[in-house]
Structures are given as structure tokens and as C-alpha cells.
Amino acid sequence: MTPLTVHDLMRPGEPLHSAQVAAGTLGLHNTASWAVSLRSFMPAFPNMKGGEIALVATENLLRLDPPITLLDVVKLLAGTGVDR
């Protein structure tokens, strides 16, 4: 099975400049072995081991107690050792 890249998982036909990839353009070539999504309760993400793609439904940010921002999510992911 061929691993999927971040680019492969983007909406088909969507221009690359219309999506936000926290890892930047170089991150489009990162492979994803699993997807994790932001939960509406803490901890916001399950334990991550590497190779996951983080999916964030922004409406869930307001459901957390206390509510967090997208910047908070990026900082949270950075704290888990995500480097790209």
C-alpha cells in the first residue's frame, strides 16, 4: 500500500494556496499513516506517536473548556514534538 501524503488528502481540485498547512509547503510531502481529530473535550488530541495528520473542526474549539484558538492548537501540537 502506498502511503498517502498531506497533498493526497487535500480536497481534489482545490488550489494549494487555499488550504492552510501548518507545516507549510514542504509539509505537503509528509506522509500520514493515521488521522486524529480535535475532540470537543480535553485532552484535545489522543496520544500521538508520529505520522498522524491532525484534523481540526474549528467549531470544536469553542466547545472546549476553556475554549481555545487555532493558535493554541498549533502550540499544543508543537508541544507534542510535531516538527513539520
Short mmCIF file of C-alpha atoms in Angstrom, two decimals:
data_model
loop_
_atom_site.label_atom_id
_atom_site.label_comp_id
_atom_site.label_asym_id
_atom_site.label_seq_id
_atom_site.Cartn_x
_atom_site.Cartn_y
_atom_site.Cartn_z
CA MET A 1 0.00 0.00 0.00
CA THR A 2 1.39 3.40 -0.99
CA PRO A 3 1.47 5.90 1.88
CA LEU A 4 -0.67 8.99 1.43
CA THR A 5 0.84 12.45 1.65
CA VAL A 6 -0.80 15.56 3.07
CA HIS A 7 -1.23 16.74 -0.53
CA ASP A 8 -3.04 13.49 -1.43
CA LEU A 9 -5.53 14.09 1.39
CA MET A 10 -6.46 17.61 0.33
CA ARG A 11 -9.72 18.23 -1.49
CA PRO A 12 -9.28 17.26 -5.16
CA GLY A 13 -9.11 20.28 -7.43
CA GLU A 14 -8.61 22.71 -4.55
CA PRO A 15 -5.82 25.20 -5.26
CA LEU A 16 -2.87 24.68 -2.93
CA HIS A 17 -2.91 28.33 -1.87
CA SER A 18 -6.46 27.99 -0.48
CA ALA A 19 -5.55 25.44 2.20
CA GLN A 20 -3.66 26.04 5.42
CA VAL A 21 -0.97 23.51 6.17
CA ALA A 22 0.79 24.19 9.46
CA ALA A 23 3.97 22.61 8.12
CA GLY A 24 3.98 24.93 5.11
CA THR A 25 4.55 23.94 1.50
CA LEU A 26 7.26 21.43 2.41
CA GLY A 27 4.78 19.70 4.70
CA LEU A 28 2.63 18.73 1.72
CA HIS A 29 5.02 15.85 1.08
CA ASN A 30 4.83 14.45 4.62
CA THR A 31 3.19 11.05 4.74
CA ALA A 32 0.25 10.33 7.01
CA SER A 33 -0.26 6.89 8.50
CA TRP A 34 -3.26 7.81 10.62
CA ALA A 35 -5.67 10.69 11.15
CA VAL A 36 -6.52 12.18 14.53
CA SER A 37 -9.15 14.81 15.09
CA LEU A 38 -9.54 17.50 17.69
CA ARG A 39 -12.06 16.36 20.27
CA SER A 40 -14.52 18.67 21.99
CA PHE A 41 -13.10 17.65 25.40
CA MET A 42 -9.63 17.54 26.93
CA PRO A 43 -7.21 16.18 26.07
CA ALA A 44 -7.99 17.73 22.71
CA PHE A 45 -5.93 15.10 20.86
CA PRO A 46 -5.27 11.47 21.75
CA ASN A 47 -1.66 10.38 22.25
CA MET A 48 0.23 10.93 19.03
CA LYS A 49 3.22 8.82 18.06
CA GLY A 50 4.21 10.44 14.78
CA GLY A 51 2.96 10.13 11.23
CA GLU A 52 -0.54 11.33 12.10
CA ILE A 53 -2.36 14.13 10.34
CA ALA A 54 -4.29 16.36 12.73
CA LEU A 55 -7.75 17.39 11.59
CA VAL A 56 -9.35 20.38 13.31
CA ALA A 57 -13.02 21.30 13.09
CA THR A 58 -12.87 24.91 14.24
CA GLU A 59 -16.37 24.77 15.74
CA ASN A 60 -14.98 22.31 18.32
CA LEU A 61 -12.50 24.92 19.55
CA LEU A 62 -15.34 26.81 21.23
CA ARG A 63 -16.71 23.67 22.88
CA LEU A 64 -13.55 23.04 24.87
CA ASP A 65 -13.47 24.25 28.45
CA PRO A 66 -11.84 26.70 28.37
CA PRO A 67 -12.29 27.50 24.65
CA ILE A 68 -9.04 27.62 22.67
CA THR A 69 -7.91 29.29 19.46
CA LEU A 70 -6.37 27.77 16.37
CA LEU A 71 -3.05 29.25 17.51
CA ASP A 72 -3.46 27.33 20.78
CA VAL A 73 -3.94 24.12 18.74
CA VAL A 74 -0.72 24.76 16.81
CA LYS A 75 1.13 25.34 20.09
CA LEU A 76 -0.43 22.19 21.56
CA LEU A 77 0.71 20.13 18.58
CA ALA A 78 4.17 21.72 18.70
CA GLY A 79 4.40 20.63 22.33
CA THR A 80 3.88 17.01 21.32
CA GLY A 81 7.07 17.04 19.28
CA VAL A 82 5.42 17.72 15.93
CA ASP A 83 8.13 19.40 13.96
CA ARG A 84 6.75 19.51 10.44
#
